[in-house]
Coordinates of C-alpha atoms in Angstrom, one line a residue:
Chain S
M29 CA -24.1 24.5 -65.1
T30 CA -26.8 23.8 -67.7
E31 CA -29.7 24.7 -65.4
P32 CA -29.3 28.5 -65.5
A33 CA -29.4 28.8 -69.2
L34 CA -32.7 27.0 -69.2
A35 CA -34.0 29.1 -66.4
H36 CA -33.3 32.2 -68.5
Q37 CA -34.6 31.0 -71.8
P38 CA -38.3 30.6 -71.0
S39 CA -38.6 34.2 -69.9
S40 CA -37.3 35.5 -73.2
S41 CA -38.9 33.0 -75.5
V42 CA -42.3 32.7 -73.7
S43 CA -43.7 35.7 -75.6
S44 CA -42.5 34.4 -79.0
T45 CA -43.6 30.8 -78.6
P46 CA -47.1 30.4 -77.3
R47 CA -46.5 26.7 -76.6
E48 CA -46.5 26.1 -72.9
I49 CA -43.4 24.4 -71.5
S50 CA -44.5 21.8 -69.0
N51 CA -42.4 20.9 -66.0
V52 CA -41.9 17.4 -67.3
D53 CA -40.4 18.8 -70.5
V54 CA -38.0 21.0 -68.6
E55 CA -36.8 18.0 -66.6
A56 CA -36.3 15.8 -69.6
V57 CA -34.4 18.5 -71.4
L58 CA -32.2 19.2 -68.4
R59 CA -31.4 15.5 -68.1
R60 CA -30.5 15.2 -71.7
R61 CA -28.3 18.3 -71.6
A62 CA -26.6 17.1 -68.5
R63 CA -25.9 13.7 -70.1
R64 CA -24.6 15.2 -73.3
S65 CA -22.2 17.6 -71.4
A66 CA -21.1 14.7 -69.2
L67 CA -20.2 12.6 -72.3
L68 CA -18.4 15.5 -73.8
L69 CA -16.4 16.0 -70.7
V70 CA -15.6 12.3 -70.0
G71 CA -15.0 11.5 -73.7
P72 CA -11.4 12.7 -74.2
A73 CA -10.1 10.9 -71.1
V74 CA -11.9 7.7 -72.1
L75 CA -10.5 7.9 -75.6
W76 CA -7.0 8.4 -74.3
M77 CA -7.3 5.5 -71.9
S78 CA -8.7 3.3 -74.6
I79 CA -5.8 3.9 -77.0
A80 CA -3.1 3.8 -74.3
V81 CA -4.4 1.0 -72.1
V82 CA -7.4 -1.0 -73.3
V83 CA -6.3 -1.6 -76.9
P84 CA -2.7 -2.4 -76.0
L85 CA -3.8 -4.8 -73.3
A86 CA -6.2 -6.6 -75.6
F87 CA -3.4 -6.7 -78.2
L88 CA -1.1 -8.2 -75.7
A89 CA -3.5 -11.1 -75.1
W90 CA -3.7 -11.6 -78.8
V91 CA 0.1 -11.5 -79.4
S92 CA 0.6 -14.2 -76.7
F93 CA -0.9 -16.6 -79.3
W94 CA 1.4 -15.4 -82.1
R95 CA 4.5 -17.2 -83.2
L96 CA 8.1 -16.0 -83.5
D97 CA 9.9 -16.8 -86.7
G98 CA 13.4 -15.8 -86.0
F99 CA 12.9 -12.3 -84.6
T100 CA 9.8 -11.5 -86.6
L101 CA 6.3 -11.9 -85.2
V102 CA 4.0 -14.1 -87.3
H103 CA 0.3 -13.7 -87.0
A104 CA -1.0 -17.1 -86.1
W105 CA -3.3 -18.8 -83.7
D106 CA -0.7 -20.9 -81.9
P107 CA -1.1 -21.9 -78.3
E108 CA 2.5 -23.1 -78.1
T109 CA 3.7 -20.1 -76.0
W110 CA 0.9 -20.7 -73.5
D111 CA 1.6 -24.4 -73.5
F112 CA 5.2 -23.6 -72.7
V113 CA 4.5 -21.0 -70.1
L114 CA 1.9 -23.0 -68.2
R115 CA 3.7 -26.3 -68.2
D116 CA 7.3 -25.2 -67.7
A117 CA 8.4 -25.5 -64.0
T118 CA 10.6 -22.4 -64.3
F119 CA 7.7 -20.2 -65.1
R120 CA 5.6 -21.8 -62.4
S121 CA 8.3 -21.1 -59.8
L122 CA 8.6 -17.6 -61.1
T123 CA 5.0 -17.0 -60.4
L124 CA 5.2 -18.5 -57.0
R125 CA 8.2 -16.5 -56.1
T126 CA 6.4 -13.3 -57.2
L127 CA 3.4 -14.1 -55.0
E128 CA 5.7 -15.0 -52.1
V129 CA 7.7 -11.7 -52.3
V130 CA 4.6 -9.6 -52.8
T131 CA 2.9 -11.3 -49.8
I132 CA 5.9 -10.9 -47.5
V133 CA 6.5 -7.2 -48.5
L134 CA 2.8 -6.3 -48.1
A135 CA 2.5 -8.1 -44.8
A136 CA 5.6 -6.2 -43.6
V137 CA 4.4 -2.8 -44.7
V138 CA 0.9 -3.4 -43.3
V139 CA 2.3 -4.3 -39.8
V140 CA 4.8 -1.5 -39.7
G141 CA 2.5 1.0 -41.3
T142 CA -0.3 0.2 -38.9
I143 CA 1.9 0.5 -35.9
C144 CA 3.3 3.8 -37.1
G145 CA -0.1 5.2 -38.1
Y146 CA -1.6 4.2 -34.7
F147 CA 1.3 6.0 -33.0
L148 CA 0.8 9.1 -35.0
A149 CA -3.0 9.2 -34.7
R150 CA -3.3 8.2 -31.0
F151 CA -0.2 9.0 -29.1
V152 CA 1.1 12.2 -30.6
R153 CA -0.9 14.9 -28.8
S154 CA 0.5 18.0 -30.4
R155 CA -1.2 18.7 -33.7
T156 CA 1.9 20.4 -35.1
L157 CA 4.2 17.5 -34.1
Q158 CA 1.7 15.1 -35.6
A159 CA 1.6 17.0 -38.9
A160 CA 5.4 17.3 -39.0
L161 CA 6.0 13.6 -38.3
L162 CA 3.4 12.6 -40.9
L163 CA 5.0 14.9 -43.4
L164 CA 8.4 13.3 -42.7
S165 CA 6.9 9.8 -43.2
I166 CA 5.3 10.4 -46.5
L167 CA 7.8 12.8 -48.1
P168 CA 10.2 10.1 -49.4
F169 CA 7.5 9.1 -51.9
W170 CA 8.5 12.3 -53.8
I171 CA 12.1 11.3 -54.0
S172 CA 12.6 9.4 -57.3
Y173 CA 12.3 5.7 -56.9
E174 CA 15.6 5.0 -58.7
I175 CA 17.4 7.4 -56.4
R176 CA 15.9 5.7 -53.4
I177 CA 17.2 2.4 -54.7
I178 CA 20.7 3.8 -55.2
M179 CA 20.7 5.3 -51.7
W180 CA 20.8 1.8 -50.4
R181 CA 24.5 1.5 -51.2
P182 CA 25.9 4.1 -48.9
L183 CA 24.1 2.4 -46.0
F184 CA 24.3 -1.3 -46.7
G185 CA 26.8 -1.7 -49.6
S186 CA 30.1 -3.3 -49.0
D187 CA 31.6 0.2 -48.7
G188 CA 28.7 1.6 -46.8
L189 CA 28.1 2.7 -43.2
V190 CA 27.0 -0.6 -41.8
N191 CA 30.1 -2.5 -43.0
Y192 CA 32.3 0.4 -41.9
L193 CA 30.8 0.1 -38.4
V194 CA 31.1 -3.7 -38.4
S195 CA 34.7 -3.6 -39.4
R196 CA 35.5 -1.0 -36.8
V197 CA 33.9 -3.2 -34.1
G198 CA 36.0 -6.0 -35.5
V199 CA 33.5 -8.7 -35.7
T200 CA 34.6 -9.7 -39.1
S201 CA 37.2 -8.5 -41.6
E202 CA 35.1 -9.5 -44.6
P203 CA 32.4 -7.1 -45.6
I204 CA 29.0 -8.5 -44.6
T205 CA 26.7 -9.0 -47.6
L206 CA 23.5 -9.5 -45.5
F207 CA 21.9 -6.3 -46.8
L208 CA 22.9 -6.3 -50.5
Y209 CA 22.4 -8.7 -53.4
N210 CA 20.1 -11.2 -51.7
Q211 CA 16.5 -11.8 -51.0
H212 CA 16.4 -10.4 -47.5
A213 CA 18.0 -7.2 -48.7
M214 CA 15.5 -6.9 -51.6
I215 CA 12.5 -7.5 -49.3
L216 CA 13.8 -5.0 -46.7
A217 CA 14.4 -2.4 -49.5
M218 CA 11.0 -2.9 -51.0
A219 CA 9.3 -2.6 -47.6
S220 CA 11.2 0.7 -47.0
L221 CA 10.2 1.9 -50.5
Y222 CA 6.5 1.1 -50.0
V223 CA 5.8 1.6 -46.3
V224 CA 5.3 5.3 -47.0
F225 CA 2.1 4.4 -48.9
V226 CA 0.6 2.8 -45.7
I227 CA 1.6 5.2 -42.9
G228 CA -0.3 8.1 -44.3
P229 CA -3.7 6.3 -45.0
M230 CA -3.5 4.5 -41.6
T231 CA -2.9 7.7 -39.7
W232 CA -5.9 9.1 -41.4
G233 CA -7.9 5.9 -40.8
F234 CA -7.2 5.8 -37.1
G235 CA -7.4 9.6 -36.8
R236 CA -11.0 9.9 -38.0
I237 CA -12.3 7.4 -35.4
D238 CA -14.6 9.0 -32.9
R239 CA -12.8 8.8 -29.6
E240 CA -16.2 8.5 -27.8
V241 CA -16.7 5.1 -29.4
V242 CA -13.4 3.8 -28.1
M243 CA -14.0 5.3 -24.7
A244 CA -17.4 3.7 -24.5
A245 CA -16.0 0.3 -25.2
R246 CA -13.2 0.9 -22.6
S247 CA -15.6 2.0 -19.9
L248 CA -17.7 -1.2 -20.6
G249 CA -14.6 -3.2 -19.7
A250 CA -13.0 -4.0 -23.1
S251 CA -9.2 -4.2 -22.9
P252 CA -7.1 -1.8 -25.1
W253 CA -6.1 -4.9 -27.1
R254 CA -9.7 -6.0 -27.7
C255 CA -10.6 -2.4 -28.5
F256 CA -8.0 -2.3 -31.2
W257 CA -9.0 -5.6 -32.9
T258 CA -12.8 -5.2 -32.6
I259 CA -13.3 -1.4 -33.0
E260 CA -10.3 0.6 -34.1
L261 CA -8.8 -1.7 -36.8
P262 CA -12.2 -2.4 -38.4
L263 CA -13.0 1.3 -38.5
A264 CA -9.6 2.1 -40.0
K265 CA -10.1 -0.6 -42.7
G266 CA -10.5 2.1 -45.4
G267 CA -7.0 3.4 -44.7
L268 CA -5.6 -0.1 -44.6
V269 CA -7.1 -1.1 -47.9
A270 CA -6.0 2.2 -49.5
G271 CA -2.4 1.7 -48.3
V272 CA -2.2 -1.9 -49.5
F273 CA -3.8 -0.9 -52.8
F274 CA -1.2 1.7 -53.7
S275 CA 1.7 -0.3 -52.4
A276 CA 0.5 -3.3 -54.5
I277 CA 0.2 -1.1 -57.7
F278 CA 3.9 -0.2 -57.5
L279 CA 5.0 -3.6 -56.1
F280 CA 3.6 -5.8 -58.9
G281 CA 5.5 -4.1 -61.6
D282 CA 8.8 -3.4 -59.7
F283 CA 11.8 -5.0 -61.4
A284 CA 14.5 -2.4 -60.7
T285 CA 14.7 -3.2 -56.9
E286 CA 15.2 -6.8 -57.8
R287 CA 18.0 -6.0 -60.2
M288 CA 19.8 -3.4 -58.1
I289 CA 19.4 -4.8 -54.6
G290 CA 18.2 -8.4 -55.0
G291 CA 21.1 -9.1 -57.3
A292 CA 18.8 -10.7 -59.8
Q293 CA 19.4 -14.1 -58.3
S294 CA 15.9 -15.4 -58.2
P295 CA 13.9 -13.5 -60.7
M296 CA 10.3 -12.5 -60.5
L297 CA 7.6 -12.0 -63.1
A298 CA 8.1 -8.3 -63.8
G299 CA 11.9 -8.6 -64.3
T300 CA 11.4 -11.7 -66.5
I301 CA 8.9 -9.8 -68.7
E302 CA 11.5 -7.1 -69.2
D303 CA 14.2 -9.6 -70.0
N304 CA 12.1 -11.3 -72.6
A305 CA 11.1 -8.0 -74.1
N306 CA 14.7 -7.0 -74.4
L307 CA 15.5 -10.3 -76.1
L308 CA 12.6 -9.6 -78.5
Q309 CA 10.8 -12.7 -77.2
W310 CA 7.4 -10.9 -77.7
P311 CA 5.0 -13.8 -77.3
T312 CA 6.6 -15.1 -74.1
A313 CA 6.8 -11.6 -72.7
A314 CA 3.1 -11.1 -73.6
A315 CA 2.0 -14.3 -72.0
L316 CA 3.8 -13.6 -68.8
A317 CA 2.5 -10.0 -68.8
I318 CA -1.1 -11.4 -69.0
V319 CA -0.3 -13.8 -66.1
L320 CA 1.0 -10.8 -64.0
T321 CA -2.0 -8.7 -65.0
V322 CA -4.5 -11.3 -64.0
I323 CA -2.7 -11.9 -60.7
S324 CA -2.6 -8.2 -59.8
L325 CA -6.2 -7.5 -60.9
V326 CA -7.5 -10.5 -59.0
F327 CA -5.6 -9.3 -55.9
L328 CA -6.9 -5.7 -56.2
G329 CA -10.4 -7.0 -56.8
V330 CA -10.3 -9.0 -53.6
L331 CA -9.0 -5.9 -51.9
M332 CA -11.9 -3.8 -53.2
K333 CA -14.3 -6.5 -52.1
M334 CA -13.0 -6.2 -48.5
H335 CA -13.6 -2.5 -48.7
D336 CA -14.9 -0.5 -51.7
L337 CA -12.5 2.4 -51.9
R338 CA -14.9 4.3 -54.0
Q339 CA -16.9 5.2 -50.9
E340 CA -13.9 7.1 -49.6
L341 CA -13.9 9.4 -52.6
Chain G
M26 CA -8.4 8.1 -22.3
S27 CA -5.1 9.5 -23.3
Q28 CA -4.5 10.7 -19.8
L29 CA -5.2 7.3 -18.2
L30 CA -3.0 4.8 -20.1
T31 CA -2.7 1.3 -18.8
R32 CA 0.8 -0.2 -18.4
G33 CA 0.2 -2.2 -21.6
E34 CA -0.7 0.9 -23.5
R35 CA 2.3 2.8 -22.2
A36 CA 4.5 -0.1 -23.4
F37 CA 2.8 -0.1 -26.8
R38 CA 3.2 3.7 -27.1
L39 CA 7.0 3.3 -26.5
L40 CA 7.2 0.3 -28.9
S41 CA 5.2 2.1 -31.7
G42 CA 7.2 5.3 -31.2
V43 CA 10.5 3.3 -31.6
T44 CA 9.1 1.6 -34.7
L45 CA 8.3 5.0 -36.3
A46 CA 11.7 6.3 -35.3
L47 CA 13.4 3.2 -36.9
V48 CA 11.3 3.7 -40.1
L49 CA 12.3 7.4 -40.3
L50 CA 15.9 6.4 -39.8
L51 CA 15.7 3.8 -42.6
L52 CA 14.1 6.5 -44.8
Y53 CA 16.4 9.4 -44.1
L54 CA 19.8 7.9 -43.1
P55 CA 20.5 6.7 -46.7
L56 CA 19.6 10.2 -48.0
L57 CA 22.0 11.8 -45.6
L58 CA 24.8 9.3 -46.4
M59 CA 24.3 9.8 -50.1
A60 CA 24.6 13.6 -49.6
V61 CA 27.8 13.2 -47.6
L62 CA 29.3 10.8 -50.1
S63 CA 28.5 13.1 -53.0
F64 CA 31.2 15.4 -51.7
Q65 CA 33.8 12.6 -51.8
G66 CA 36.7 13.0 -54.2
E67 CA 37.6 9.4 -55.0
A68 CA 35.9 7.3 -57.6
R69 CA 35.1 4.7 -55.0
T70 CA 32.3 5.5 -52.8
R71 CA 33.8 4.2 -49.5
F72 CA 32.5 5.1 -46.1
P73 CA 33.7 7.3 -44.4
P74 CA 34.7 9.9 -47.0
T75 CA 38.4 10.6 -46.8
E76 CA 38.2 14.1 -48.2
L77 CA 35.4 16.4 -48.9
T78 CA 35.5 18.2 -52.3
L79 CA 33.2 19.5 -54.9
A80 CA 34.8 17.3 -57.5
S81 CA 31.8 15.2 -58.3
F82 CA 29.5 18.2 -58.7
R83 CA 32.1 19.7 -61.0
K84 CA 32.1 16.5 -63.1
L85 CA 28.3 16.5 -63.1
F86 CA 28.1 20.0 -64.5
N87 CA 31.0 19.7 -66.9
P88 CA 30.8 16.3 -68.5
S89 CA 32.6 17.5 -71.6
N90 CA 35.7 18.6 -69.6
L91 CA 37.6 15.3 -69.8
D92 CA 40.5 16.7 -67.6
L93 CA 38.2 16.4 -64.6
F94 CA 37.8 12.7 -65.0
T95 CA 41.2 11.5 -63.6
I96 CA 40.2 8.2 -62.2
D97 CA 40.8 5.0 -64.2
G98 CA 37.7 3.5 -65.7
E99 CA 35.4 6.2 -64.4
P100 CA 32.2 6.4 -66.6
I101 CA 31.7 9.8 -68.2
I102 CA 28.0 10.4 -68.5
N103 CA 26.2 13.6 -69.4
Y104 CA 23.0 13.5 -67.5
F105 CA 21.6 16.8 -68.8
P106 CA 19.9 15.6 -72.0
A107 CA 18.1 13.0 -69.9
L108 CA 17.2 15.6 -67.3
R109 CA 15.9 17.9 -69.9
L110 CA 13.8 15.2 -71.4
S111 CA 12.4 14.1 -68.1
L112 CA 11.5 17.8 -67.2
M113 CA 9.8 18.2 -70.6
L114 CA 7.9 14.9 -70.5
G115 CA 6.9 15.6 -66.9
L116 CA 5.6 19.1 -67.8
V117 CA 3.6 17.9 -70.8
T118 CA 2.3 14.9 -69.0
A119 CA 1.2 17.0 -66.0
I120 CA -0.7 19.5 -68.2
V121 CA -2.3 17.0 -70.5
G122 CA -3.2 14.6 -67.7
T123 CA -4.6 17.3 -65.5
S124 CA -6.8 18.8 -68.3
L125 CA -8.2 15.4 -69.3
A126 CA -8.8 14.4 -65.7
L127 CA -10.4 17.6 -64.7
A128 CA -12.9 17.4 -67.6
A129 CA -13.6 13.8 -66.8
A130 CA -14.2 14.5 -63.1
L131 CA -16.5 17.4 -63.9
G132 CA -18.4 15.0 -66.2
F133 CA -18.7 12.5 -63.3
R134 CA -20.8 15.0 -61.4
Q135 CA -23.7 13.9 -63.6
K136 CA -25.2 10.5 -63.8
F137 CA -24.8 8.9 -67.2
M138 CA -25.0 5.4 -68.7
G139 CA -21.9 3.3 -68.3
R140 CA -20.5 5.5 -65.5
G141 CA -19.2 2.5 -63.5
V142 CA -17.5 1.0 -66.5
V143 CA -15.9 4.4 -67.4
F144 CA -14.6 4.7 -63.8
Y145 CA -12.9 1.4 -64.0
A146 CA -11.6 2.1 -67.5
I147 CA -9.9 5.3 -66.3
C148 CA -8.4 3.6 -63.3
L149 CA -7.1 0.7 -65.3
G150 CA -4.1 2.9 -66.4
M151 CA -3.1 3.1 -62.7
V152 CA -3.6 -0.5 -61.7
I153 CA -2.0 -2.4 -64.6
P154 CA 1.5 -3.3 -63.6
G155 CA 3.9 -0.8 -65.2
I156 CA 6.0 -3.2 -67.2
V157 CA 2.8 -4.7 -68.7
L158 CA 1.5 -1.3 -69.8
G159 CA 4.9 -0.5 -71.4
L160 CA 5.1 -3.8 -73.1
G161 CA 1.5 -3.6 -74.5
V162 CA 2.0 -0.2 -75.9
R163 CA 5.4 -1.1 -77.3
I164 CA 4.2 -4.2 -79.2
F165 CA 1.1 -2.4 -80.4
T166 CA 2.8 0.7 -81.7
D167 CA 5.6 -1.5 -83.2
T168 CA 3.1 -3.5 -85.1
V169 CA 1.1 -0.5 -86.4
G170 CA 4.3 1.3 -87.2
I171 CA 4.5 4.2 -84.8
P172 CA 8.1 4.8 -83.8
A173 CA 8.9 4.9 -80.0
H174 CA 9.9 8.3 -78.8
W175 CA 9.2 10.4 -75.7
Y176 CA 6.8 12.6 -77.7
T177 CA 4.8 9.7 -79.1
T178 CA 4.5 6.5 -77.0
G179 CA 6.2 8.2 -74.1
I180 CA 3.5 10.8 -73.6
L181 CA 0.8 8.3 -74.4
V182 CA 1.9 6.0 -71.6
H183 CA 2.9 8.6 -69.0
V184 CA -0.5 10.3 -69.3
A185 CA -2.2 6.9 -69.0
W186 CA -0.3 6.5 -65.8
T187 CA -0.9 9.9 -64.2
L188 CA -4.4 10.7 -65.4
P189 CA -6.1 8.3 -63.0
F190 CA -4.3 9.8 -60.0
S191 CA -5.3 13.3 -61.1
F192 CA -8.8 12.1 -61.7
L193 CA -9.1 10.7 -58.2
V194 CA -7.7 14.0 -56.7
F195 CA -10.4 15.9 -58.5
L196 CA -13.2 13.5 -57.6
I197 CA -12.2 13.8 -53.9
F198 CA -12.4 17.5 -54.1
L199 CA -15.5 17.8 -56.2
N200 CA -17.4 15.4 -53.9
R201 CA -16.9 17.8 -51.1
F202 CA -17.7 20.8 -53.2
D203 CA -20.8 22.9 -52.4
R204 CA -22.6 23.2 -55.7
S205 CA -25.0 25.8 -54.4
I206 CA -22.3 28.4 -55.0
E207 CA -22.3 27.6 -58.7
T208 CA -26.1 27.6 -58.7
A209 CA -26.0 31.0 -57.0
A210 CA -23.7 32.4 -59.7
A211 CA -25.8 30.9 -62.4
V212 CA -29.0 32.3 -61.0
L213 CA -27.4 35.7 -60.9
G214 CA -26.9 35.4 -64.7
A215 CA -23.4 33.9 -65.2
G216 CA -23.2 31.5 -68.2
P217 CA -21.8 28.0 -67.8
F218 CA -18.3 29.1 -68.9
T219 CA -18.2 32.1 -66.6
V220 CA -19.4 30.0 -63.7
F221 CA -16.5 27.5 -64.4
R222 CA -13.9 30.2 -64.8
T223 CA -14.9 32.5 -61.9
V224 CA -16.3 30.0 -59.3
T225 CA -15.4 26.4 -60.0
L226 CA -11.8 26.8 -61.1
P227 CA -10.7 29.1 -58.2
M228 CA -12.2 26.8 -55.7
L229 CA -10.4 23.8 -57.3
R230 CA -7.0 25.6 -57.1
P231 CA -5.5 23.3 -54.4
A232 CA -6.7 20.2 -56.3
L233 CA -5.4 21.7 -59.6
L234 CA -1.9 22.3 -58.1
G235 CA -2.0 18.9 -56.4
S236 CA -2.8 17.2 -59.7
L237 CA -0.1 19.0 -61.6
L238 CA 2.4 18.2 -58.9
F239 CA 1.3 14.5 -58.8
G240 CA 1.4 14.2 -62.5
F241 CA 4.8 15.8 -62.8
T242 CA 6.4 13.7 -60.1
L243 CA 4.9 10.4 -61.2
S244 CA 6.1 11.1 -64.7
F245 CA 9.5 12.5 -63.7
D246 CA 10.2 9.3 -61.6
E247 CA 8.7 6.9 -64.0
M248 CA 10.8 3.8 -64.6
Q249 CA 8.6 0.7 -64.9
R250 CA 6.6 1.9 -67.9
S251 CA 9.4 4.0 -69.5
A252 CA 11.7 1.0 -69.9
L253 CA 10.1 -0.1 -73.1
V254 CA 8.3 2.9 -74.6
L255 CA 10.9 5.6 -74.9
G256 CA 12.9 4.1 -77.8
T257 CA 16.3 5.7 -78.0
D258 CA 15.3 8.6 -75.8
Q259 CA 16.5 8.3 -72.3
N260 CA 14.7 9.8 -69.3
L261 CA 16.6 10.5 -66.1
P262 CA 15.5 7.4 -64.2
R263 CA 16.8 5.2 -67.0
A264 CA 20.0 7.2 -67.3
I265 CA 20.7 6.9 -63.6
L266 CA 19.9 3.2 -63.4
S267 CA 21.9 2.3 -66.4
A268 CA 24.9 4.3 -65.1
A269 CA 24.5 2.6 -61.7
T270 CA 24.5 -0.8 -63.3
I271 CA 28.0 -0.1 -64.7
R272 CA 29.5 1.5 -61.6
I273 CA 28.3 3.7 -58.8
T274 CA 30.4 6.8 -58.5
P275 CA 30.1 10.0 -56.4
V276 CA 28.7 11.7 -59.5
I277 CA 25.6 9.5 -59.3
Y278 CA 25.3 10.5 -55.6
S279 CA 25.6 14.1 -56.5
I280 CA 22.8 14.1 -59.0
G281 CA 20.7 12.0 -56.7
T282 CA 21.3 14.5 -53.8
L283 CA 20.5 17.5 -56.0
I284 CA 17.2 16.0 -57.3
A285 CA 16.1 14.6 -53.9
T286 CA 16.7 18.1 -52.3
V287 CA 14.8 20.0 -55.0
S288 CA 11.9 17.6 -54.9
L289 CA 11.7 17.6 -51.1
V290 CA 11.8 21.4 -51.0
L291 CA 9.1 21.8 -53.7
V292 CA 6.7 19.3 -52.1
T293 CA 7.2 20.7 -48.6
V294 CA 6.4 24.2 -49.9
Y295 CA 3.3 22.8 -51.7
L296 CA 2.0 20.9 -48.7
V297 CA 2.5 23.9 -46.3
L298 CA 0.6 26.2 -48.8
F299 CA -2.1 23.6 -49.2
E300 CA -2.5 23.2 -45.4
R301 CA -2.7 27.0 -45.0
E302 CA -5.4 27.2 -47.8
R303 CA -7.3 24.3 -46.2
S304 CA -7.3 25.8 -42.7
R305 CA -8.4 29.1 -44.2
V306 CA -11.4 27.4 -45.9
A307 CA -12.1 25.5 -42.6
V308 CA -12.1 28.8 -40.7
T309 CA -14.6 30.4 -43.1
D310 CA -16.7 27.2 -42.9
A311 CA -16.7 27.4 -39.1
A312 CA -17.6 31.1 -39.3
R313 CA -20.5 30.3 -41.6
A314 CA -21.7 27.5 -39.4
E315 CA -21.8 29.8 -36.4
E316 CA -24.2 32.2 -38.2
P317 CA -27.8 31.6 -37.4

C-alpha cells in the first residue's frame, strides 16, 4: 500500500529537488514505511491482548504467592499456598484426574472424528451429499454450549427417552443412571460436545490428499490398511492436530459439563478453580490456575511440535 | 480406486458410515427431544410428553404474568435481560474484535521485528483455559479497583477470547490473496486508503462476515470466561445454567429450542452464501487460468 505513494512522489519532486534518489534509498524508505505501518496496524491488538491476557496472567502468578488474611489479600512473598497445593494429595489427584479425563476424551474424539472424516472424504461420492453431511456434523458447534449440556437430559435423564424405552421394555423398574451424574456420562457428553471440532478438519485433511499417491501405493501392493497408516494418516496430520488443538482449548477450561452431567463427584482442575474463586480463596485459585495453564500450554506446545499449524494458515 | 473396493474396504465403509450416523444421532436427537419437550405443559419434563401446549413459551415471554405459573415450586425467571445483555455484548465484541484483528492481520503482511512473539501473544487469548483468563482478569481488576461489569471486564475478556479466532480467519484469507490487484490499483493512482476501501475490503467480505459471525457466536455462548468477570450482570449462558441447577423445566427447553433454531438457521444461511461466493471466485479463477 505504501509503494504507490512513493512511486508517485519522485515524478513530482524530482524537478524541485536536484538530489538524485538512488535505488538503495528507495528500498530503505519503503522498508521503513512498511515496518511503521505494520506496527501501527498490529499495535492496538497487541495492546488489548497485553492488558486482557498477559498482564492478568503475570498477576495471577504473583497472587499465588500472596497470603489471605481473613478474606483480604495481603501482599506478601509467601510460598505457603504452593507448598500446600504441591504437597496435598487431594490436589495431586485433582491434576491426575484432569489429565485422565482430557486424555480419554481427546482419544475418543480423535478415533471417532478420524473415522467420520475418512468416511466423508473417501466414501461419499456425491459432492452435494458430502457438503450436506459435513455441514450437519459441524453445525452443533454453533448451538450454545450450555444448551447442548441441558439437551442431555431429555435423552439420558431419569425422565428421558432412554429411560422411557428401558422401562417400556421392562428390563428394570428403576430409572437407569448410567448416562447421568457419573464419569462415563461426563466423558460421553464431552466427547459429543467436542467431536465436532475434529470431524471438519479431518475431512479436509483426508480430502486434500492426492488420490494418485494412494493409488500408486495400492498398485505397488500396499494393503488399504497399510496405505491408511503410512500414507493417508500422515498426510492428514494437519487436520488431526488442528482438531485436537481446538478440542483441547475448550476441554481444559470446561467445568460446566462436569457440574451438570458429571454430577460434580470427582472434581477436576477447572471446576476446583471456580469453586475456590467463588469462596474468595484467591491464592489457591491462582496457584491451581497456573498449574492448569502450564499443563495446557505444554500440551498444546507438544501438539505444535508434532505439526506446526502456522504452515496451514 | 473407489470403484474397486476390497472386501475389507467395503466393511470399513459400512462401519465408518454407521459411526457417522451414530454421531449425528447423538448430536441431533437431543435437540429434537428438547424441542418436543418444550411443548409440554407439566412442570416435570418427563418423556413422552402427555399433552402438547404452548404453555412454556407463554411463560417464557410473559415472566411477569404470575397467573401462568400454576405449578408448585416452579422457578419464575425472566430471561430477557440476560438475552439482551448477551446480544449487546456479542455485538460489541464482534465489532471490536473484528476491527482489531483485521488491522493486525493486515500488519502481518509485512515483516517486522518480533513478528513471531506478537503472533503467539495474540493467540494466547485463545489458548489460555477460559476459567484461568476469567480469574486473572477478575483478580487484577479487583486489585486495581475496576468494578466488574459486562461493559468493563466483560468486553475486555470477550474480545481477548474472540480476537485470535478472527485474526486467524483473516490470516487464512490474506495469505491466499493476490496482492497484484492492490498493486494494480495503486499504480493507477489510488491512495492507500482508496485501495483498502475499494479493493482489499470488498475482497475480504467473506472473511469479514465470518469473523463477525465467529466473534458474535463465541461471545454469545461464552460461559467459562464469563463466570467470574461479569460481576452482577448475567449473560444468557449463566442465566440458563443457574436456572438449570435449580430445576429443569419446559421453559428452559423452550428458550433452548428458540436459540438453537435461530443460530442454526443463521449459520446455515451464512455458510450457503459463503459457499456460493467461493464457487463464484473459483469460477472466475478457472476462467482466468484458461486465458493464454
